[in-house]
Coordinates of C-alpha atoms in Angstrom, one line a residue:
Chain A
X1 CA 0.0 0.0 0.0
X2 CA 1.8 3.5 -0.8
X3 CA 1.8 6.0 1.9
X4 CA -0.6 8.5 0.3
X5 CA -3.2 5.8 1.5
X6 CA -1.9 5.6 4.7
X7 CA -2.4 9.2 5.4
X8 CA -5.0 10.6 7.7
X9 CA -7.1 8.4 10.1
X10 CA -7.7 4.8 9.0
X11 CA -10.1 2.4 10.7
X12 CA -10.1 -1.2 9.3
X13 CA -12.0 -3.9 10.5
X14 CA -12.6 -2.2 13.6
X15 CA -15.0 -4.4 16.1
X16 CA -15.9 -3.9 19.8
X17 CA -17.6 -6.4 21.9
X18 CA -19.2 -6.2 25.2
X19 CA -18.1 -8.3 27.9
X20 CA -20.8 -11.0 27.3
X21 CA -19.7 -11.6 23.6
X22 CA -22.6 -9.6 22.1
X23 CA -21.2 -7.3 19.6
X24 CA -21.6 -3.5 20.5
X25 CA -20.0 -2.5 16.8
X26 CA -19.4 -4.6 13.8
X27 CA -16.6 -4.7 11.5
X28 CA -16.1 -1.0 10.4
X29 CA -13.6 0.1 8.0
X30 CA -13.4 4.0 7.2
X31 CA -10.4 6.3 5.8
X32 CA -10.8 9.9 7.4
X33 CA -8.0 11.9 5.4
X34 CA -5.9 14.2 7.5
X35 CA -7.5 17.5 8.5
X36 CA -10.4 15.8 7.2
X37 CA -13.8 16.2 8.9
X38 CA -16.6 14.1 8.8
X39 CA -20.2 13.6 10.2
X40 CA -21.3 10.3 11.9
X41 CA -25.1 9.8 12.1
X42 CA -26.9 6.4 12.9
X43 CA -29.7 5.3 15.1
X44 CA -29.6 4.8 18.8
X45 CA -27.2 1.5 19.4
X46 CA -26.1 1.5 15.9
X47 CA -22.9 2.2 17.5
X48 CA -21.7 5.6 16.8
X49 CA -20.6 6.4 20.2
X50 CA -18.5 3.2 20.8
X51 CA -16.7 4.0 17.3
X52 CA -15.7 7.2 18.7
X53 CA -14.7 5.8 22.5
X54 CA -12.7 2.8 20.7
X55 CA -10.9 5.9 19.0
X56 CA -10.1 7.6 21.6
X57 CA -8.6 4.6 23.4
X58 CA -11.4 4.4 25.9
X59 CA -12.3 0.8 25.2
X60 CA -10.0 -1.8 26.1
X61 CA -11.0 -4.5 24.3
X62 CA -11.2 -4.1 20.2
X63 CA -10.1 -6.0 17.1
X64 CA -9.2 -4.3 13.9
X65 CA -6.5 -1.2 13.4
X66 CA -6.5 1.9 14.1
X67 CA -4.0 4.1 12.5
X68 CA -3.2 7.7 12.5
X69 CA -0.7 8.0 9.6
X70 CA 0.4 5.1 9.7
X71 CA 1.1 4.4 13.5
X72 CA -1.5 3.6 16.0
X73 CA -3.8 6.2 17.4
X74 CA -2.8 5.2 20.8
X75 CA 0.8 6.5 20.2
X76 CA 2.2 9.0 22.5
X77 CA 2.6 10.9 19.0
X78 CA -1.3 11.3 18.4
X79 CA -3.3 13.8 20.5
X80 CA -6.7 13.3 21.0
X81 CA -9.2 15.8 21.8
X82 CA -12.4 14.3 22.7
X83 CA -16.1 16.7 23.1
X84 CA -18.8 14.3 24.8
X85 CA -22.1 14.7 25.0
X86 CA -21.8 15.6 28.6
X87 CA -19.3 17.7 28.3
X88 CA -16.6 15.8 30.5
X89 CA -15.7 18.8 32.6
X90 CA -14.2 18.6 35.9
X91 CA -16.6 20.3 38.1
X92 CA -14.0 20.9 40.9
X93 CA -11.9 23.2 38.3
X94 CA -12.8 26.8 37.3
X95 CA -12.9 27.0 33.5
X96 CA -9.7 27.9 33.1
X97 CA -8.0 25.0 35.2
X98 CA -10.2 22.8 33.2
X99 CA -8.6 24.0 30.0
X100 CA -5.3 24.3 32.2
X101 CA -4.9 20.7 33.3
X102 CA -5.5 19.0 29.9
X103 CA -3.3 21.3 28.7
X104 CA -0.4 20.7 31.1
X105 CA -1.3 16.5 30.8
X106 CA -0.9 16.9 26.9
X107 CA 2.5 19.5 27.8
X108 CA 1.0 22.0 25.2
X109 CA 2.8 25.2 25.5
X110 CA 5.0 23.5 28.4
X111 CA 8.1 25.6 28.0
X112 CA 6.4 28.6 28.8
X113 CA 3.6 29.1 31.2
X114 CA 3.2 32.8 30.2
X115 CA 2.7 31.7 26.6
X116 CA 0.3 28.8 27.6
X117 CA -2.0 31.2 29.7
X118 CA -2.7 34.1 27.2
X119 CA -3.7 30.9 24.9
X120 CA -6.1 30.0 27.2
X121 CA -7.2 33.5 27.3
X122 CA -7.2 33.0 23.6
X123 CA -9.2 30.5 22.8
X124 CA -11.8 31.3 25.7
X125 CA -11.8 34.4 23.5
X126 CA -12.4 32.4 20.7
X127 CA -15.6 31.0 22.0
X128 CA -17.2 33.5 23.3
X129 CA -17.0 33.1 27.0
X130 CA -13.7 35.1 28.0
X131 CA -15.4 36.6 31.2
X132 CA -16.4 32.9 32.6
X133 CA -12.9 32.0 33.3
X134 CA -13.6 32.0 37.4
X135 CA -16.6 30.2 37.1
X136 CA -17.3 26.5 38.3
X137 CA -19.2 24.4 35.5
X138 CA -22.0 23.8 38.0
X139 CA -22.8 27.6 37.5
X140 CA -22.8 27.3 33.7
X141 CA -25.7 27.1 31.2
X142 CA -25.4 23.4 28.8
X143 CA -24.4 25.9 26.1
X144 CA -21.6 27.8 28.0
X145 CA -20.2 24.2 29.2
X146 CA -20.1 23.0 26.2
X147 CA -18.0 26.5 24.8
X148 CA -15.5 24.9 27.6
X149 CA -15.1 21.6 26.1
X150 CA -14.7 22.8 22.5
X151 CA -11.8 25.0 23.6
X152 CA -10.1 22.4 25.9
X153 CA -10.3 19.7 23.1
X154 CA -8.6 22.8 20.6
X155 CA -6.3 24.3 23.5
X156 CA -4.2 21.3 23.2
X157 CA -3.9 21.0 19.7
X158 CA -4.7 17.5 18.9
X159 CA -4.2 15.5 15.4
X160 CA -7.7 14.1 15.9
X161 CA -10.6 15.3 17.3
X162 CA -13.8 13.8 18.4
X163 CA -17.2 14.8 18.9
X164 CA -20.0 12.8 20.4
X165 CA -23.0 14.4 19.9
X166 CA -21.6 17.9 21.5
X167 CA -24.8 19.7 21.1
X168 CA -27.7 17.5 21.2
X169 CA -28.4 18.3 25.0
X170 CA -28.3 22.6 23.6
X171 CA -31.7 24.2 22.5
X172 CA -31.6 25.0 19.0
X173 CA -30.8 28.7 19.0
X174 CA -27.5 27.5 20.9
X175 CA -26.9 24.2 18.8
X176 CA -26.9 26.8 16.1
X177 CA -24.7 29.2 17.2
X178 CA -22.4 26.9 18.7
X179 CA -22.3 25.0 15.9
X180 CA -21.0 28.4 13.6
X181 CA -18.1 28.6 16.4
X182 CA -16.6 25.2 16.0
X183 CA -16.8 25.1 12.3
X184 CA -15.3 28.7 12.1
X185 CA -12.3 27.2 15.1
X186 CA -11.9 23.6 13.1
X187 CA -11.2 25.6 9.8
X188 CA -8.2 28.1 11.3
X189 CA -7.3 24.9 12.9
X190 CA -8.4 21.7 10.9
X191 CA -7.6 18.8 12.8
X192 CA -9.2 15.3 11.6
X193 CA -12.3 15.3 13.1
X194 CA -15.5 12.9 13.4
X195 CA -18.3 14.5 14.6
X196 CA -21.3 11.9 15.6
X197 CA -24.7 13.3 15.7
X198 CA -28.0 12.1 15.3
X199 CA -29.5 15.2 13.8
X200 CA -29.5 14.9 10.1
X201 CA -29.7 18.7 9.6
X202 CA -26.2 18.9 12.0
X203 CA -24.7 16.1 9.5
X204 CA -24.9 18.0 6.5
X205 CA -23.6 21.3 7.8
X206 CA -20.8 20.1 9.2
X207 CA -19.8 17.4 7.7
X208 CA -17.2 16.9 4.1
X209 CA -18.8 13.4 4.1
X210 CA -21.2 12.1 6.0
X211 CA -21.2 8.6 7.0
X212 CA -24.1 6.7 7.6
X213 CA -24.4 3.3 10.3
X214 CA -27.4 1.5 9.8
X215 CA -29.4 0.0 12.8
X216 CA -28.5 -3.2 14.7
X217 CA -24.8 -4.2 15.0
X218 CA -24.9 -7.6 13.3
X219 CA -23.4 -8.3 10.3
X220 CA -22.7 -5.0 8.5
X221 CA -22.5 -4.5 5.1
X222 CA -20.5 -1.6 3.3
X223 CA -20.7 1.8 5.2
X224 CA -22.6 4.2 3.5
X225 CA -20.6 7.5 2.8
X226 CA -22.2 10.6 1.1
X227 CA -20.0 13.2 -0.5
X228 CA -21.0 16.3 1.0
X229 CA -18.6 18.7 -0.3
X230 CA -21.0 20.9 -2.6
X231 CA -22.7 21.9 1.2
X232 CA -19.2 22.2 3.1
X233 CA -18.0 24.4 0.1
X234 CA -20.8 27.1 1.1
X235 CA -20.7 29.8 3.5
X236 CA -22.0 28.8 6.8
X237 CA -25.0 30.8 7.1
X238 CA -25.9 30.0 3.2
X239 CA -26.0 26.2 3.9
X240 CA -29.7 25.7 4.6
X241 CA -31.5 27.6 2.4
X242 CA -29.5 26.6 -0.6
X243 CA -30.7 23.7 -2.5
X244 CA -27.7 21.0 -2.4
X245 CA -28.5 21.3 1.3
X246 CA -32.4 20.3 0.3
X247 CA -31.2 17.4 -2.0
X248 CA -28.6 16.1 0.7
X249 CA -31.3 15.7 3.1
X250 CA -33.6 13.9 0.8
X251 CA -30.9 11.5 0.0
X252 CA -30.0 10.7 3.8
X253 CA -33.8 10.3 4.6
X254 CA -34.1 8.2 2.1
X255 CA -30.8 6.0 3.1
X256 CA -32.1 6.1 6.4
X257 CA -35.5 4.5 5.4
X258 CA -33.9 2.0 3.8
X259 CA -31.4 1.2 6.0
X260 CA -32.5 2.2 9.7
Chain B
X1 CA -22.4 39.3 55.0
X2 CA -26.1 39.5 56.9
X3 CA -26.6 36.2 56.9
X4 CA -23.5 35.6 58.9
X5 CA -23.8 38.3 61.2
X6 CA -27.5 36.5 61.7
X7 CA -25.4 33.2 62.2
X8 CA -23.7 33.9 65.0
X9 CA -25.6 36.2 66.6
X10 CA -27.9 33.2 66.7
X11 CA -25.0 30.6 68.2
X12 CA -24.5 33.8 71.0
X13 CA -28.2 33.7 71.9
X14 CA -28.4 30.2 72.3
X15 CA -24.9 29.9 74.6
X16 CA -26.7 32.9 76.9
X17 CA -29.5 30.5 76.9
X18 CA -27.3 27.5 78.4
X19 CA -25.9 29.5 80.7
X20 CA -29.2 30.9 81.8
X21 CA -30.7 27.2 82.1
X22 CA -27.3 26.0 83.9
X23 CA -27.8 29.2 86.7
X24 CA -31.3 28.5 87.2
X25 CA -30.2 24.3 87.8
X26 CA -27.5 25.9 90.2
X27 CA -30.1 28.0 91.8
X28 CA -32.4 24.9 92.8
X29 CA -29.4 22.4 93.3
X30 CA -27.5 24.6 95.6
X31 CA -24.5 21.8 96.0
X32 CA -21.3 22.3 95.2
X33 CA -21.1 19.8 92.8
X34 CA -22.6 22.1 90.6
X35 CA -21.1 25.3 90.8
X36 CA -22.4 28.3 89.4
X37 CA -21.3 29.6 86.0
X38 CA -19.4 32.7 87.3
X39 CA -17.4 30.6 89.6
X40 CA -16.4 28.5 86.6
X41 CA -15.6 31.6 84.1
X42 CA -13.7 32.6 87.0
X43 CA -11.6 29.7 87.6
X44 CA -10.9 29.5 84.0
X45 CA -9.7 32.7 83.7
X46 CA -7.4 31.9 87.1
X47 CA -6.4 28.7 85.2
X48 CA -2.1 29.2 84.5
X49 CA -2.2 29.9 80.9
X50 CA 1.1 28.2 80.2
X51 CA -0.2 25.0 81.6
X52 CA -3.5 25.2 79.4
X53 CA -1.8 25.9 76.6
X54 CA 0.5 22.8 77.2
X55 CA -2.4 20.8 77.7
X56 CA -5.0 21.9 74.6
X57 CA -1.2 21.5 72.9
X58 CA -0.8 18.1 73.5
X59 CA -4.6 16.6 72.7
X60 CA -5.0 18.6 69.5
X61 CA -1.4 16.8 68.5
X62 CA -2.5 13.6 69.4
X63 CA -6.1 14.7 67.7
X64 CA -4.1 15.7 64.7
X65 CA -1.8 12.6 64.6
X66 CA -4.7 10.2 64.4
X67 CA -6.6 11.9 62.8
X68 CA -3.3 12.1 59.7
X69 CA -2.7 9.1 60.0
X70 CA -6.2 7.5 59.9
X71 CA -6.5 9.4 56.6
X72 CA -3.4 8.1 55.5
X73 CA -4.0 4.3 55.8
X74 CA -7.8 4.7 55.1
X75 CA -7.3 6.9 51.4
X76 CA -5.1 4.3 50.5
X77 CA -6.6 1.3 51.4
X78 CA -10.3 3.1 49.8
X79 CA -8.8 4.4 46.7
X80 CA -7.6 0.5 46.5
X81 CA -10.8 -0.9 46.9
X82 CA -12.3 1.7 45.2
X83 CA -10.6 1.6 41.7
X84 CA -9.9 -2.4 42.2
X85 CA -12.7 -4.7 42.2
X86 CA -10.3 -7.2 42.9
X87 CA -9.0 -5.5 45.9
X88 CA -12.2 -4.4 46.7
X89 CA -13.4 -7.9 46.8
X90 CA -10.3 -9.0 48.9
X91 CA -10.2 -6.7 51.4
X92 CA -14.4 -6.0 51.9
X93 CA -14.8 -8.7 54.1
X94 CA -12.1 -7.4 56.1
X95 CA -13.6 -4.3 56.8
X96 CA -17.5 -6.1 57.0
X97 CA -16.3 -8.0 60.1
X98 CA -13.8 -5.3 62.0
X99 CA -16.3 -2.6 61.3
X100 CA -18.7 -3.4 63.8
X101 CA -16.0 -4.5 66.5
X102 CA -16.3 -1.4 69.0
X103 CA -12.8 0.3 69.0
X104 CA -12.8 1.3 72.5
X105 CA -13.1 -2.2 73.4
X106 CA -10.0 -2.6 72.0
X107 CA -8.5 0.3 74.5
X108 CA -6.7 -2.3 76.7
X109 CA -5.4 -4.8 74.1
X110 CA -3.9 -1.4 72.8
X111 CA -2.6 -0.9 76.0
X112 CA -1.1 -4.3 76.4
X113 CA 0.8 -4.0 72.5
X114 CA 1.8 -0.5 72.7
X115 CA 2.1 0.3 76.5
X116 CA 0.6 3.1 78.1
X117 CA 2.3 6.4 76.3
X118 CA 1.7 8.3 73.5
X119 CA 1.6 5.3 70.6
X120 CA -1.5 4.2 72.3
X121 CA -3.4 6.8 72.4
X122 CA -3.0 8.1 68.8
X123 CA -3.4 4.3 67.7
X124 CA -7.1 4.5 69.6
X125 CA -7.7 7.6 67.8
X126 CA -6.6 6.4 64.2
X127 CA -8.8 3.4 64.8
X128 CA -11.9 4.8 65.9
X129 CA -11.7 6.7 62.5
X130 CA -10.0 4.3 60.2
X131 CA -12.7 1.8 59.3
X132 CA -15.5 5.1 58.6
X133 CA -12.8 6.6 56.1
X134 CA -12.4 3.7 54.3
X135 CA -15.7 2.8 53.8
X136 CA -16.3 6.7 52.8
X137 CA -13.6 7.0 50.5
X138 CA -14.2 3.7 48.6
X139 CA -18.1 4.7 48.3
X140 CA -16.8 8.5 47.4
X141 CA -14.4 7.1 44.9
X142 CA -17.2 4.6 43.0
X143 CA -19.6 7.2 42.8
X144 CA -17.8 9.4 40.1
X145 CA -19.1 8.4 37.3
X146 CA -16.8 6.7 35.0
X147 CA -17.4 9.0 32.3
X148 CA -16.0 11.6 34.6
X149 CA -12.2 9.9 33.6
X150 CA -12.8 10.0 29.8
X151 CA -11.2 13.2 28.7
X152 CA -7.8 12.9 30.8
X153 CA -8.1 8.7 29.7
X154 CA -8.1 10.1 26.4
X155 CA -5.4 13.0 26.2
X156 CA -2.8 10.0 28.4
X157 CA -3.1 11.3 31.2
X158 CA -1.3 9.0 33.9
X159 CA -2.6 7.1 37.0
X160 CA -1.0 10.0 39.4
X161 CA -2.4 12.8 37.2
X162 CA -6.4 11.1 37.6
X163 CA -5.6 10.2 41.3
X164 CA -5.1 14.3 42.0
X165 CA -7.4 15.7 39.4
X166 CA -10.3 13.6 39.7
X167 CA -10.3 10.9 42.6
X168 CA -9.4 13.0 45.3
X169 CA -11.1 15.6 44.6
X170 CA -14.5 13.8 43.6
X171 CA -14.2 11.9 47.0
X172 CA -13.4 15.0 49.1
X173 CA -16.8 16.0 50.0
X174 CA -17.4 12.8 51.2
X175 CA -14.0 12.6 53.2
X176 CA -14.7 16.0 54.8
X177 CA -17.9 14.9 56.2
X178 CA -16.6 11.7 57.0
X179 CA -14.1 13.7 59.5
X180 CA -16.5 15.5 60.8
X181 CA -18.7 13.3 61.9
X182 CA -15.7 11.0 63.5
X183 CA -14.2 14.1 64.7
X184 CA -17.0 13.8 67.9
X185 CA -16.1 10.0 68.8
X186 CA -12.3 10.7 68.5
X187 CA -12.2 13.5 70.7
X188 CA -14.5 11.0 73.3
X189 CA -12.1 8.2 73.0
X190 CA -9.0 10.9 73.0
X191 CA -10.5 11.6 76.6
X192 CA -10.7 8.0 78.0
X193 CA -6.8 7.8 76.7
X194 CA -6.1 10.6 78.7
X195 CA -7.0 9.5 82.4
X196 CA -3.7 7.1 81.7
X197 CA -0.4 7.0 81.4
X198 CA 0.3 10.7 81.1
X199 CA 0.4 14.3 83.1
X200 CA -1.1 16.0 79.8
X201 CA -4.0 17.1 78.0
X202 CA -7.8 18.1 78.6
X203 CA -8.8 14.4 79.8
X204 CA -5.7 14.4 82.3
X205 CA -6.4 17.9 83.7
X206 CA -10.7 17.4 83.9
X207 CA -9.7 14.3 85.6
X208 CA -7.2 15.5 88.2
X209 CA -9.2 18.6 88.9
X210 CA -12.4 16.0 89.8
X211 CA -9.6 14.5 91.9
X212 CA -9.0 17.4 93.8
X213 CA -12.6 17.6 94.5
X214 CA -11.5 21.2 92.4
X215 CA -14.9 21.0 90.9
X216 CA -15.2 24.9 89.2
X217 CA -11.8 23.9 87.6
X218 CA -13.2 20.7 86.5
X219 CA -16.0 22.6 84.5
X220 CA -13.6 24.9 83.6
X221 CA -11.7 22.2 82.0
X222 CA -15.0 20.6 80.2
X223 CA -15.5 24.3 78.9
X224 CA -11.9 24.3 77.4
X225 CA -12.5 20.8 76.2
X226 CA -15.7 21.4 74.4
X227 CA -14.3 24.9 72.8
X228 CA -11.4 22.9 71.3
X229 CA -13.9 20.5 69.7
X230 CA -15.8 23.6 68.5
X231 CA -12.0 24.8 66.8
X232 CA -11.7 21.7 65.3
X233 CA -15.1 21.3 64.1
X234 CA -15.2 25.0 62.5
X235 CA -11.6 23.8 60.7
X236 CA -13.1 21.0 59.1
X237 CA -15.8 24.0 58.0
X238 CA -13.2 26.1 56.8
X239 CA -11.9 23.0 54.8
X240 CA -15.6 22.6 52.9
X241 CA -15.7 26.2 52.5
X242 CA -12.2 26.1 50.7
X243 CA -12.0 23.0 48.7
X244 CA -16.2 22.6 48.1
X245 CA -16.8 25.8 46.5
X246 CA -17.6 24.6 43.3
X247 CA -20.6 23.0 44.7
X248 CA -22.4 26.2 45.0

C-alpha cells in the first residue's frame, strides 16, 4: 500500500464487543484523510458512540486497526481531543484550570507558562466566553459548558478530534450558534475530526462526508458514505437555504428508510 | 455578610441560653457539685495559661496525629478498593467484620501491644476513624461516574495525574464529612486515653481537677475541652468552604 493511503485516520475492521460476547460495533472500516472532517449519524445503538470511545482509546478491548498516519492512534505521538455529550468537565476546576490541566497533561505550550496562559485567554476568546474563566461548571448554562469543552479539546492541539453528539443536549438557538463557532475554530485549525450526531440537519452542515451506520450491529454490510462537499463548500449561514442542502437531506432520509 | 452576622448572633443567643438554664439548675441544686457559672468563668480565667496551653497543645497533637494518620492508611486502602474490584473484593470482608467490632473495646489490648504512652493513644484515635474513612472513601471514589475519567483517559493522562485531578477531589466532600462526623467520637475516646499514662491534655487535667474535689476547675476544664472540639469542628468548616466551592 503507498503511503498516500496511509495518510490521515484509518479504521479497518474495527470491532468492539461487550463483555458477554454480544457485539456492540461490527466490523467498520473507514479512511478519514488528515484535517479531514466528517459527520457520523446512525440510530440509537447503531454504535456511533462506541466508534468514537474505541478511538479515543477508551475501550479496552477491540479487534481491527486503528492508525493515524500510519502508527497507532494510541501513540504518544497522536493527541486526541475528545467533546462528549456531557461535556466531560471537571466540576472541581474553574474553567480555566479545566482547559489548564489538559493542557499541562498533553504539555501544550510547556516551555512557557506565560505563553500557555494568554492561549487559554485566547481561545476562551475564541468562544465566546472570556469573562467565565472563574466560574465553576456547575454555574454554567449546557451551552456555556459546552464553549469549555470545545476550547479544551482545541487548546491542546490535537491530530484528531472527536465529537459525540456535543450539542444535542443545547436548544436549538445554541446548537446553532455553537455550531458556527466550532466550524469557524476547526477551519483556522483543521484537525481530523468525526463528529457523531444524530441530527440529520447537524450532518450536512458540518460534515465533508457524512457517514451513515445502519441500525443493529450484526453483520454489517458496506458503510454508506455521502460526498457532501457541494454543502461544506458554502458559507456557513448559506448552507440551509440553498438547494444541495435540500437534495442532501432527501438522499440521507431516504438512506435512512432504507437502511435504519 | 447579613446572613452571617445573623449566624452567630444566633450561636450567642443560644450559649446565653445554656448558661441561663445551667444558673437557674444551680439556683435549685444549691450543691457544690454544681457550681455556678461565674465561679467556673472565673476559675478559667485563674487557670495558668502556660499550663492550658500545654495541655489543649498536647490533645490537639495527638487529635491531629490520628486523625493524619487515619487518613493516611484509610485513602489508601479506599482508593484501593475503590478503583480495584479485585482488591475491593479482597479486602471488603475485612472491613464487613472489624467494622462493627467497638474500637474502645479494643482500649486495653492497645494498652497491652503499645504500653501506656503516646503510641497508644493516637493508635485509639486512628482506629476509631480508620474503618469510617475507608468505607467513605471507597463509596466517594465509586460514585464518580466513570465518564467523569474519559477526557484525561483520552489525552494520556497517567494514573497519578487522575488520582489528584479527579479521585481525590470527587471523593473529598465525602471525606470532609466523614471527618466531621468521626471528629465527635475521636475527641470522646481521646479523653478515655487521657486518664492514663500521662500528666497532659484536657482528659488528664478534667480528671485530676475531679480528683482534687476542684470542681469549678473541672467545669472549667469541660469548657476548654468542648471549645477545642468547636476549633476543630469549625476547621473541618473552613476546609468545605475552601475545597467545596464549586458545589455552590
Amino acid at each position: 500500500m503507498s503511503s498516500l493511503e496511509n495518510n490521515g485516520l484509518c479504521i479497518r475492521e474495527l470491532q468492539v464487543e461487550y463483555k458477554g460476547g454480544q457485539v456492540a460495533l461490527g466490523k467498520v472500516t473507514l479512511t478519514l484523510p488528515e484535517h479531514g472532517i466528517y459527520t457520523i449519524i446512525g440510530p440509537s445503538g447503531s454504535g456511533k458512540s462506541t466508534l468514537l470511545r474505541a478511538v479515543a482509546g477508551l475501550l479496552p478491548g477491540y479487534s481491527g486497526e486503528l492508525l493515524y498516519n500510519g502508527k497507532p492512534v494510541h501513540d504518544k505521538d497522536t493527541l486526541v481531543g475528545l467533546v462528549p455529550q456531557n461535556y466531560g468537565l471537571l466540576p472541581w476546576k474553574t474553567v480555566r484550570d479545566n482547559i489548564r490541566i489538559a493542557m499541562k497533561i498533553t504539555g501544550t505550550a510547556a516551555a512557557d507558562k506565560a505563553d500557555r496562559e494568554t492561549r487559554i485567554t485566547r481561545w476562551l476568546e475564541a468562544m465566546g466566553i472570556a469573562g467565565l474563566e472563574g466560574r465553576y461548571p456547575l454555574s454554567l448554562s449546557g451551552g456555556q459548558q459546552q464553549r469549555v469543552a470545545i476550547a479544551r479539546a482545541f487548546a491542546i492541539l490535537p491530530q484528531i478530534m472527536l465529537l459525540d453528539e456535543p450539542f444535542s443536549a443545547l436548544d436549538a438557538v445554541t446548537r446553532e450558534a455553537l455550531q458556527q463557532i466550532f466550524l469557524d475554530n476547526w477551519l483556522a485549525h483543521p484537525a481530523t475530526a468525526l463528529f457523531v450526531t444524530h441530527d440529520v440537519d447537524e450532518a450536512i452542515l458540518l460534515g465533508q462526508k457524512i457517514v451513515i451506520l445502519p441500525a443493529g450491529t450484526g453483520k454489517r454490510t458496506e458503510l454508506e458514505v455521502l460526498d457532501n462537499a457541494a454543502v461544506f463548500g458554502m458559507k456557513h449561514g448559506e448552507k440551509r437555504d440553498s438547494n444541495a442542502f435540500f437534495e442532501q437531506t432527501k438522499v440521507i432520509r431516504k438512506v435512512m428508510q432504507e437502511k435504519w | 455578610m447579613n446572613k452571617r452576622i445573623n449566624h452567630v448572633l444566633r450561636l450567642l443567643f443560644v450559649f446565653a441560653g445554656m448558661n441561663l438554664v445551667w444558673y437557674i439548675v444551680y439556683l435549685l441544686m444549691n450543691h457544690p457539685i454544681l457550681p455556678s457559672p461565674g465561679s467556673v468563668y472565673k476559675a478559667m480565667f485563674q487557670l495558668d495559661g502556660h499550663e492550658v496551653l500545654l495541655n489543649v497543645g498536647y490533645s490537639l497533637l495527638r487529635i491531629f496525629e490520628g486523625v493524619l494518620l487515619a487518613l493516611l492508611i484509610g485513602l489508601l486502602i479506599g482508593l484501593l478498593m475503590g478503583r480495584s474490584p479485585l482488591w475491593n473484593k479482597l479486602l471488603d470482608p475485612v472491613v464487613y467484620l472489624t467494622y462493627p467490632i467497638p474500637k474502645i473495646a479494643l482500649l486495653p489490648v492497645v494498652m497491652l501491644f503499645f504500653g501506656l504512652g503516646e503510641t497508644s493513644k493516637v493508635l485509639m484515635i486512628m482506629l476509631i476513624l480508620l474503618f469510617q474513612i475507608i468505607i467513605s472513601v471507597r463509596d466517594g471514589i465509586k460514585a464518580i461516574p466513570e465518564t467523569t475519567y474519559d477526557v484525561l483517559t483520552s489525552i494520556g493522562a497517567s494514573s497519578v495525574q487522575k488520582f489528584w485531578n479527579v479521585t481525590l477531589p470527587g471523593a473529598l466532600s465525602v471525606i470532609l464529612s466523614t471527618i466531621r462526623v468521626s471528629l465527635g467520637t475521636a475527641i470522646s475516646v481521646l479523653f478515655f486515653t487521657e486518664i492514663y499514662g500521662t500528666e497532659h491534655g484536657m482528659g488528664f487535667f478534667i480528671m485530676d481537677a475531679w480528683l482534687r474535689l476542684d470542681y469549678p476547675e473541672m467545669y472549667a476544664g469541660i469548657m476548654l475541652f468542648s471549645l477545642v472540639g468547636f476549633v476543630l469542628f469549625l476547621l473541618v468548616d473552613l476546609l468545605d468552604y475552601r475545597f467545596m466551592r464549586w458545589r455552590r
